[in-house]
Short mmCIF file of C-alpha atoms and ligand atoms in Angstrom, two decimals:
data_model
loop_
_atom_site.label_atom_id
_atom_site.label_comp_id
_atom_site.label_asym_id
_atom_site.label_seq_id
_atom_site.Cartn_x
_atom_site.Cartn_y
_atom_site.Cartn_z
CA UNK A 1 223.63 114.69 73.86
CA UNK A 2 225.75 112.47 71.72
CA UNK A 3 223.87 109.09 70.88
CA UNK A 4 225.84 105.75 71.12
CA UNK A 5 224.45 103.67 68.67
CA UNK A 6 225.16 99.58 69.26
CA UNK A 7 224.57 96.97 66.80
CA UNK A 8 224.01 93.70 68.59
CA UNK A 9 222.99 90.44 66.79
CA UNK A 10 220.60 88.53 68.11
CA UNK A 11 222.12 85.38 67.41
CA UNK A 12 225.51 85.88 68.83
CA UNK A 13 224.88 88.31 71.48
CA UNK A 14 227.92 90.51 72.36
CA UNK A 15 228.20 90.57 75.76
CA UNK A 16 230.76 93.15 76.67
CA UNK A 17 228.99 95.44 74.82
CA UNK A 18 225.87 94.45 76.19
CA UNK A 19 227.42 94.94 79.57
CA UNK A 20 227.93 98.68 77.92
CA UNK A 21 224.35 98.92 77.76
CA UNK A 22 222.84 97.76 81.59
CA UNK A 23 225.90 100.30 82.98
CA UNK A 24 224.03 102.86 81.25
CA UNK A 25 220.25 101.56 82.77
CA UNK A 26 222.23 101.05 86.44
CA UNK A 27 223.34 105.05 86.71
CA UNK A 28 220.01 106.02 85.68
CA UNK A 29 220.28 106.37 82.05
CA UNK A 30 218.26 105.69 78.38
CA UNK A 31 218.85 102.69 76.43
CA UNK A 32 216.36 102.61 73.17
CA UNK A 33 216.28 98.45 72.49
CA UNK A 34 214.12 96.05 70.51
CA UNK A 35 211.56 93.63 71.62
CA UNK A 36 209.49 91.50 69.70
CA UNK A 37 206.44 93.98 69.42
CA UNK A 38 208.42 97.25 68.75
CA UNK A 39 211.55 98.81 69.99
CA UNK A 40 211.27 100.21 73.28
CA UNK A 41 212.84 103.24 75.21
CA UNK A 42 213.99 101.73 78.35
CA UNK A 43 215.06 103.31 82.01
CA UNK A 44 215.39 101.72 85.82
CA UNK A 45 211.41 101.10 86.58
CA UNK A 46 212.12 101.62 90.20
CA UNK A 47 214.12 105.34 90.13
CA UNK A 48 211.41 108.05 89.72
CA UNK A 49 214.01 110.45 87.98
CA UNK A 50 214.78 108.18 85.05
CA UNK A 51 211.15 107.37 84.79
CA UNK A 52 211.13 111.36 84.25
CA UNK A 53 213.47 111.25 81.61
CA UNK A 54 211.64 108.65 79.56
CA UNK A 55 208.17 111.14 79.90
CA UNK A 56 210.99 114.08 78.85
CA UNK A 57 212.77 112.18 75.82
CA UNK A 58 209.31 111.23 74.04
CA UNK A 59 207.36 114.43 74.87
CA UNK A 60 204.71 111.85 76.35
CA UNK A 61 202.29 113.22 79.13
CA UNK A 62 203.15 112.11 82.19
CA UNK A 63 200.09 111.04 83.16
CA UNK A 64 200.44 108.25 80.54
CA UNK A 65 201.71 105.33 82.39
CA UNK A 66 204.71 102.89 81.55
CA UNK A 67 205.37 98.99 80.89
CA UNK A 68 207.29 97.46 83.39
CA UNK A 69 209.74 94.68 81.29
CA UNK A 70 210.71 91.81 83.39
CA UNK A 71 212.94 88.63 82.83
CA UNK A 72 211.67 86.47 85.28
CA UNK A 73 207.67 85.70 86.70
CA UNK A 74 209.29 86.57 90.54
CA UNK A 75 210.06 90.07 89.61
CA UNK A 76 206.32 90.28 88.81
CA UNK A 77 205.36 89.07 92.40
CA UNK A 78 207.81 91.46 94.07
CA UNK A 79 206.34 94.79 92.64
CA UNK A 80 202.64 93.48 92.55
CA UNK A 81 200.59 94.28 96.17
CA UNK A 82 197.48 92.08 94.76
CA UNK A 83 198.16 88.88 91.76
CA UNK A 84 194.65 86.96 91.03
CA UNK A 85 194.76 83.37 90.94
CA UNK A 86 194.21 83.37 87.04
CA UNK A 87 197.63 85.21 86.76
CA UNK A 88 199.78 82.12 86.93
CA UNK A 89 198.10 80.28 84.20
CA UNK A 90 198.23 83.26 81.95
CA UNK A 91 201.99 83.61 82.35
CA UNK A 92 202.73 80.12 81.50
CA UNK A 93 200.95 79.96 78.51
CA UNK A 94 202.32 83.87 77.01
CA UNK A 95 205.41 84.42 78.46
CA UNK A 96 207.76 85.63 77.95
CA UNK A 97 206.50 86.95 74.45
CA UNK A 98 203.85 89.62 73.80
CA UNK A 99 201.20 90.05 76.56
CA UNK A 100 201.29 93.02 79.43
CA UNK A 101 198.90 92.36 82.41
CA UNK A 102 197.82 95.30 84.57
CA UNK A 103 198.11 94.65 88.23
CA UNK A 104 198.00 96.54 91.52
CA UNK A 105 201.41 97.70 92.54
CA UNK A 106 203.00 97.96 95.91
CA UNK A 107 205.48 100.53 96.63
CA UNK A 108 208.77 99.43 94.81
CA UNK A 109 207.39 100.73 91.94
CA UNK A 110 207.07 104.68 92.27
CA UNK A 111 204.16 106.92 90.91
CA UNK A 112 206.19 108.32 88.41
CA UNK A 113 206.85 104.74 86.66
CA UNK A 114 202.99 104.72 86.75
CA UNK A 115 201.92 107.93 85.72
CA UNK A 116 200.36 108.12 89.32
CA UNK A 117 198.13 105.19 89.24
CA UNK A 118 198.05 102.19 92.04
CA UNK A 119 198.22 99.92 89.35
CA UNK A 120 201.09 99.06 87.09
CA UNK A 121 201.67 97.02 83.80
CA UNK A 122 204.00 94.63 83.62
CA UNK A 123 205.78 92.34 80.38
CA UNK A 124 208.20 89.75 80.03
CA UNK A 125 209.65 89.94 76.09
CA UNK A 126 210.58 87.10 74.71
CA UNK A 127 212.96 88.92 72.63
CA UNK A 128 217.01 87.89 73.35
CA UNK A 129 218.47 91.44 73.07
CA UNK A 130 215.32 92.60 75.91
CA UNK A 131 215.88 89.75 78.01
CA UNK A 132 219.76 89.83 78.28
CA UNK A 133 219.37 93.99 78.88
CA UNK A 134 216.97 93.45 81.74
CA UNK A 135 219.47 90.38 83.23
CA UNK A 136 222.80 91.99 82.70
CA UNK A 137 221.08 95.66 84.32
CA UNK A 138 219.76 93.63 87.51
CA UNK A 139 217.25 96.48 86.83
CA UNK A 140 213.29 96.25 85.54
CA UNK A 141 213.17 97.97 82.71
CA UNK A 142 210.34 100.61 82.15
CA UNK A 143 209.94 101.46 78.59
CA UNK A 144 207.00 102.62 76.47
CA UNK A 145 207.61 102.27 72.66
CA UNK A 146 210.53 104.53 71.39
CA UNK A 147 208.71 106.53 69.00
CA UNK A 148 208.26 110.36 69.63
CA UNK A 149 204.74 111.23 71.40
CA UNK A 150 202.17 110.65 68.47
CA UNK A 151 204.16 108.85 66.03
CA UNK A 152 203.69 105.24 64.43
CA UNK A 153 205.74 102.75 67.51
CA UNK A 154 209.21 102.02 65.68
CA UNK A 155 209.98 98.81 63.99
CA UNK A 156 213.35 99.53 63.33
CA UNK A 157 216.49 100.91 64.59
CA UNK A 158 216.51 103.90 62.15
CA UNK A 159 212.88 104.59 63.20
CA UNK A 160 213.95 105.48 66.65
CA UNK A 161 217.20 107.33 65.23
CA UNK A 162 214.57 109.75 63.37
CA UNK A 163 212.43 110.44 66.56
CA UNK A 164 214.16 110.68 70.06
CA UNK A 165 217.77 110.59 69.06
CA UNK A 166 220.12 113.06 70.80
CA UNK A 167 217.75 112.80 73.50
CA UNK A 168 218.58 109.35 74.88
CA UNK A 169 222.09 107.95 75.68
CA UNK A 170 222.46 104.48 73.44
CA UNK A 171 220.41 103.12 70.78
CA UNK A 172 220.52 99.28 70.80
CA UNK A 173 220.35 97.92 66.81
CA UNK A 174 219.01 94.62 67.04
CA UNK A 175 217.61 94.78 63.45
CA UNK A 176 213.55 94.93 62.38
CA UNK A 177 211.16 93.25 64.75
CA UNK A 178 209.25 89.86 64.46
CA UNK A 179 205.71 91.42 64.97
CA UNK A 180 205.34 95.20 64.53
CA UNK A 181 202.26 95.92 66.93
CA UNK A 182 202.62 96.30 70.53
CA UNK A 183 201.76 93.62 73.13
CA UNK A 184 198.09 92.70 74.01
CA UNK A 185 197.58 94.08 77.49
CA UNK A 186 195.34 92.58 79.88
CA UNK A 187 194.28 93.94 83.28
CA UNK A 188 193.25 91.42 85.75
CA UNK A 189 192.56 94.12 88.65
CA UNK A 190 188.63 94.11 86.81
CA UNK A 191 186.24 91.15 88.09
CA UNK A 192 186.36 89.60 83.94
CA UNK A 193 189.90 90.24 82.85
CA UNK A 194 189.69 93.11 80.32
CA UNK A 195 191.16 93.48 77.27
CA UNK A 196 192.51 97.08 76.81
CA UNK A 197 194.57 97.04 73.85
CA UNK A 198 194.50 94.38 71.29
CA UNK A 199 197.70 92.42 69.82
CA UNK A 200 199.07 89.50 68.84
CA UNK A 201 198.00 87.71 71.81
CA UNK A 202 194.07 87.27 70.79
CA UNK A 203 190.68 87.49 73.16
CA UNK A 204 190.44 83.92 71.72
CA UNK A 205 193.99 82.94 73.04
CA UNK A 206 193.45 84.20 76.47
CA UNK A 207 189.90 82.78 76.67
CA UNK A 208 191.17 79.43 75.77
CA UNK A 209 193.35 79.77 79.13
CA UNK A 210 191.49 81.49 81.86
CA UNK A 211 187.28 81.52 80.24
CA UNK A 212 185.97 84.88 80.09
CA UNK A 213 187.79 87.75 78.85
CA UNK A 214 186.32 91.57 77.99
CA UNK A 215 187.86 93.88 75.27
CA UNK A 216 187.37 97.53 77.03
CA UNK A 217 184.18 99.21 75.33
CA UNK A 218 186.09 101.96 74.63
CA UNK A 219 188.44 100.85 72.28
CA UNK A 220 185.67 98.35 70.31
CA UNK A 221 183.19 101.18 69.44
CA UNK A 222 184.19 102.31 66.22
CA UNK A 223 182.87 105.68 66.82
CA UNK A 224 184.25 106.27 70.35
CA UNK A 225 183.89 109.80 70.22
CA UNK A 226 180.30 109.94 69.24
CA UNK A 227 179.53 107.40 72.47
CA UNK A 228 181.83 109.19 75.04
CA UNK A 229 183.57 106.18 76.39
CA UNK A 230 187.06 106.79 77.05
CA UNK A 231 189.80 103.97 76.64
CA UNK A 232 191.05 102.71 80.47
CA UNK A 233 194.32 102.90 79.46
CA UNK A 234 195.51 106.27 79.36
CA UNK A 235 197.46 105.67 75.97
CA UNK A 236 194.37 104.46 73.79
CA UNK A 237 193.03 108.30 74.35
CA UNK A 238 195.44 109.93 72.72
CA UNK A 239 195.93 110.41 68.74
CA UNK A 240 198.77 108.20 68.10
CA UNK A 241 200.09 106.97 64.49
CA UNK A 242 198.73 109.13 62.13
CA UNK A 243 200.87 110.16 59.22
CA UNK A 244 200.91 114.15 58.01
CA UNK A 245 198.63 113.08 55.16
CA UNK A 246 195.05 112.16 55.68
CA UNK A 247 194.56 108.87 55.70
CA UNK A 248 190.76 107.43 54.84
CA UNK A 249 190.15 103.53 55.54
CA UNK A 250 187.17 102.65 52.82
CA UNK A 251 184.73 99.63 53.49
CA UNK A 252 182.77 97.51 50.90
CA UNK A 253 182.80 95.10 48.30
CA UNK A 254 186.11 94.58 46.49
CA UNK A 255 184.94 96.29 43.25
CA UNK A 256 182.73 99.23 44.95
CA UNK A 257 186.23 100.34 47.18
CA UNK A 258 187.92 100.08 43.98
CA UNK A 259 185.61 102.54 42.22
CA UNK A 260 185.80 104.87 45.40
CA UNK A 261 189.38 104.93 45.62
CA UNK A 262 190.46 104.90 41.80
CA UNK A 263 187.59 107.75 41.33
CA UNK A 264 188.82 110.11 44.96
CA UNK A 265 192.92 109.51 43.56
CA UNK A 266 191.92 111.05 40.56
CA UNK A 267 190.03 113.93 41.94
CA UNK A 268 193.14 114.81 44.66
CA UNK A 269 195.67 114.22 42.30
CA UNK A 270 193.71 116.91 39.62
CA UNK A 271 193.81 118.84 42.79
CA UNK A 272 197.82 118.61 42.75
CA UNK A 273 198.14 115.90 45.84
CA UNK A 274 200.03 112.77 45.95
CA UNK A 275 198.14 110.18 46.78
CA UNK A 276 198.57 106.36 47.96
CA UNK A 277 196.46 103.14 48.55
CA UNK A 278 196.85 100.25 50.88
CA UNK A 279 195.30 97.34 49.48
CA UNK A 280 196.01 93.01 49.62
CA UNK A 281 197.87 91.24 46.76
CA UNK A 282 194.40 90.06 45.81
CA UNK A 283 193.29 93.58 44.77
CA UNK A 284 196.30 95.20 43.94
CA UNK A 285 195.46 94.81 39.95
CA UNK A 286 192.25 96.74 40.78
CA UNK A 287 194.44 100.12 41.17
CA UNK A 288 196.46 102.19 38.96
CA UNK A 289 195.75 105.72 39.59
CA UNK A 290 197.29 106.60 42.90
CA UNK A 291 201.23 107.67 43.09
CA UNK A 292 201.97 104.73 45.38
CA UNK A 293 200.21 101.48 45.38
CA UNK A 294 201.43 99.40 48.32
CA UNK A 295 200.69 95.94 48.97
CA UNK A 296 200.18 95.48 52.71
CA UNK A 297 199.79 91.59 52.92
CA UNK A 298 198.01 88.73 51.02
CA UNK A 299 193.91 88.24 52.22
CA UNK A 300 193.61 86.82 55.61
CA UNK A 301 197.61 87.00 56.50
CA UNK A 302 196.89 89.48 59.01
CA UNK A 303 200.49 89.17 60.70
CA UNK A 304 201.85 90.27 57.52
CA UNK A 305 199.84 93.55 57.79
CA UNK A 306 200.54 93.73 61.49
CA UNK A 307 204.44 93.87 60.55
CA UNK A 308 204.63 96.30 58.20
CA UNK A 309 201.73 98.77 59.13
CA UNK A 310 204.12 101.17 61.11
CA UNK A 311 207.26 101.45 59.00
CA UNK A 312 204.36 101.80 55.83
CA UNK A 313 202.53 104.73 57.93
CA UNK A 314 206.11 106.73 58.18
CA UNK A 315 206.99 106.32 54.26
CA UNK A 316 203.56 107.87 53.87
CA UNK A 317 205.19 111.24 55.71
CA UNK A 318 208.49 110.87 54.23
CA UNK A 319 207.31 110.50 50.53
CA UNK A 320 205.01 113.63 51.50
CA UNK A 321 201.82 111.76 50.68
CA UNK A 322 198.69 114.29 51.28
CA UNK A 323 195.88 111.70 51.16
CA UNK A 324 195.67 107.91 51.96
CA UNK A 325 193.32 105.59 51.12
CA UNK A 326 193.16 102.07 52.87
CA UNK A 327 191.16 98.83 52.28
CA UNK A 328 189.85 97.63 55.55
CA UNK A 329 191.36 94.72 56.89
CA UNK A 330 188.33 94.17 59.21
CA UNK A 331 188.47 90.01 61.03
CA UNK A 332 188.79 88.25 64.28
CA UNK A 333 192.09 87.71 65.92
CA UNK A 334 195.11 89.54 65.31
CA UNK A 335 192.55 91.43 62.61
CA UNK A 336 191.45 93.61 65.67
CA UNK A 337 194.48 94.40 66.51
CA UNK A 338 195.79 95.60 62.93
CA UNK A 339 192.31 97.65 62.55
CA UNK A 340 192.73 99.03 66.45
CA UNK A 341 195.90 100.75 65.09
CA UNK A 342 194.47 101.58 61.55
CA UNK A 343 191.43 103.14 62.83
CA UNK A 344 193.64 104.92 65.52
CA UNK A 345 195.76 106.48 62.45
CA UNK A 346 192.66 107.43 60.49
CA UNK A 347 191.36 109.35 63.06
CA UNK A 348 188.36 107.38 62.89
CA UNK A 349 187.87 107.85 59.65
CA UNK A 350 186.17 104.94 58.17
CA UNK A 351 184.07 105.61 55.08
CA UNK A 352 181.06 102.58 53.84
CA UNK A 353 180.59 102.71 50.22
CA UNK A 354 178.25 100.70 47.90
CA UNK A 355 174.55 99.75 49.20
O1 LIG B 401 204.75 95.90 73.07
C1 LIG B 401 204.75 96.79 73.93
O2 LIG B 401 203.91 96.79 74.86
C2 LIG B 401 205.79 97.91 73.82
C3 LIG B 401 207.17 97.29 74.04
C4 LIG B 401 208.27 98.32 74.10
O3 LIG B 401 207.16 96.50 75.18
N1 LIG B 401 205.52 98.96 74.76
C5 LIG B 401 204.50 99.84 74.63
O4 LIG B 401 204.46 100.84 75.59
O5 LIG B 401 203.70 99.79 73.72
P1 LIG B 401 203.60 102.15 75.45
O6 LIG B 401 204.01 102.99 76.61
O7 LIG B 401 203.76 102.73 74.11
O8 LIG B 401 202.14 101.70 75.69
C6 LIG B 401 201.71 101.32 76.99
C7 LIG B 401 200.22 101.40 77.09
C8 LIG B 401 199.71 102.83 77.11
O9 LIG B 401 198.50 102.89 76.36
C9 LIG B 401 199.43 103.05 78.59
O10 LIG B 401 198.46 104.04 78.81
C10 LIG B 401 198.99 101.67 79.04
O11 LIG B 401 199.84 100.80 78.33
N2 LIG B 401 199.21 101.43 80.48
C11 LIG B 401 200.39 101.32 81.13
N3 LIG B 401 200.20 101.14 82.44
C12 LIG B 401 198.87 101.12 82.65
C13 LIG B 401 198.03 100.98 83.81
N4 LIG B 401 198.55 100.82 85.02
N5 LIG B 401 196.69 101.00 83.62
C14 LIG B 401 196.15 101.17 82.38
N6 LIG B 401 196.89 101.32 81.25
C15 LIG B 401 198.23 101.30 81.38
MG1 LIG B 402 203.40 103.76 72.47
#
């Protein structure tokens, strides 16, 4: 299939051709869009064909459930059969913006939406484009991120035109995204809320609003297949992000992960592969022997790493770089987040050096 492609500004939102877009969500179609987080590949969350399409378009299994985007905290209470009284206080303090909460469902929202689990997760984006899609559609909007099965979450509008184009009907351009990781998601059907995926909404933040929060013990552990603990949510199982090359994430004192690095660039490049290190502006005079040296954020300005980790990943596969090598950019807050989706990429590959 032919792929419309819409440029919309976020500014000065076109509404006709916005109006374009929900017609296309209504009859049961695909409309790729951005949200704050990453751009997401969205379908009517209540018809259990389009749901199939999304699962089809992204080669995703479909036992890998779907967020449920939402522009108002109603819609939440209409498609929830259980809401804890914590809920309310959450919502007001992160949404819209990037937090999904995991609720039980009642039976609006079909087993295919949920990858055939009584629960669902549900979002309300803060971003305009999302919001006026999910108004103008009268629809909720399921959509996981619009990257291919596997691949780094797109950032941009060209990201999702290299992965499922031809296989969805419109492509909304709304330009790059504010944050670049996907939401924090929460599920409040545990007795302590529990964190299962990490973002830009912290354990900190959420603890300030409702006391104690959990992170999932199978996402913390470093070495989760060496303990056995599988992720609870379906999508923290699977290898996700990682580039062609591979891609090493090297732990230590500034000078030590130098040596490491400088010393394993020269051996792979002897060896005839390109090479590349991500490092902070602080240490970026402590390399010069890799093919690409890229700067990923100044010390401690996690956010900055956070928005540029995905689009960085896929210019590792498109300049056909065989081995990465990463500083760690190890912290609390939205740290855990950007070394969630690191260590995800790496494979788990996290390598100590020095004594
Ligand atoms: O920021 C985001 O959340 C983006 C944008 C587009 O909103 N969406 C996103 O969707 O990241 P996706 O499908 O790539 O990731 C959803 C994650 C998966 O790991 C999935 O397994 C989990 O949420 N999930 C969805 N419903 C769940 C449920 N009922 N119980 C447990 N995990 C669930
Ligand atoms: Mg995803």
């Amino acid at each position: 299939m032919e792929t419309i492609r819409l440029t919309i500004d976020r500014e000065n939102i076109d509404s006709a051709l916005m109006e374009q877009a929900a017609e296309v969500i209504r009859r049961g179609g695909l409309v790729a869009f951005p949200t704050e987080t990453v751009y997401g590949l969205g379908a009517d969350a209540c018809d259990p064909d389009a749901a199939r399409s999304i699962y089809a378009a992204k080669g995703r299994p479909s036992d890998n459930p779907l967020i449920v985007h939402i522009s108002q905290v109603q819609q939440l209470y209409d498609i929830a059969s259980e809401v804890p009284a914590v809920a309310d206080r959450l919502f007001e303090a992160f949404w819209p913006g990037p937090m999904t909460v995991i609720v039980k469902k009642n039976d609006r929202i079909p087993l295919e939406t949920t990858g055939g689990l009584d629960t669902v997760a549900v979002r309300m984006p803060s971003h305009p484009v999302a919001r006026e899609l999910i108004q103008k559609s009268g629809c909720m909007i399921a959509a996981p991120s619009a990257n291919s099965s596997g691949r780094p979450s797109p950032t941009r509008a060209d990201h999702v035109w290299e992965d499922p184009n031809g296989r969805i009907d419109m492509l909304i351009d709304g330009g790059e995204v504010e944050l670049g990781l996907e939401s924090t998601i929460i599920d409040l059907t545990e007795s302590v809320p529990m964190i299962l995926r990490p973002g830009f909404v912290t354990r900190e933040m959420l603890e300030d609003v409702i006391g104690q929060v959990r992170i999932d013990p199978g996402i913390t552990s470093a070495d989760t297949a060496t303990e056995g603990l599988a992720p609870k949510a379906p999508g923290m199982r699977y290898r996700h992000y990682a580039p062609r090359g591979s891609l090493s994430i090297i732990e230590g004192t500034e000078s030590d992960v130098a040596a490491y690095i400088e010393k394993n660039c020269d051996e792979q490049r002897a060896a005839g592969r390109r090479t590349a290190v991500l490092c902070r502006s602080e240490t970026r005079h402590l390399y010069n022997r890799a093919d690409e040296i890229i700067v990923m954020g100044d010390t401690g300005d996690e956010a900055a790493v956070a928005s540029r980790l995905f689009a960085v990943l896929r210019q590792m596969d498109e300049d056909q770089i065989d081995c990465i090598f990463s500083e760690s950019f190890r912290g609390a807050g939205v740290a855990e987040a950007v070394m969630n989706r690191l260590m995800k990429a790496a494979g788990h590959n996290l390598i100590r050096v020095g004594s």
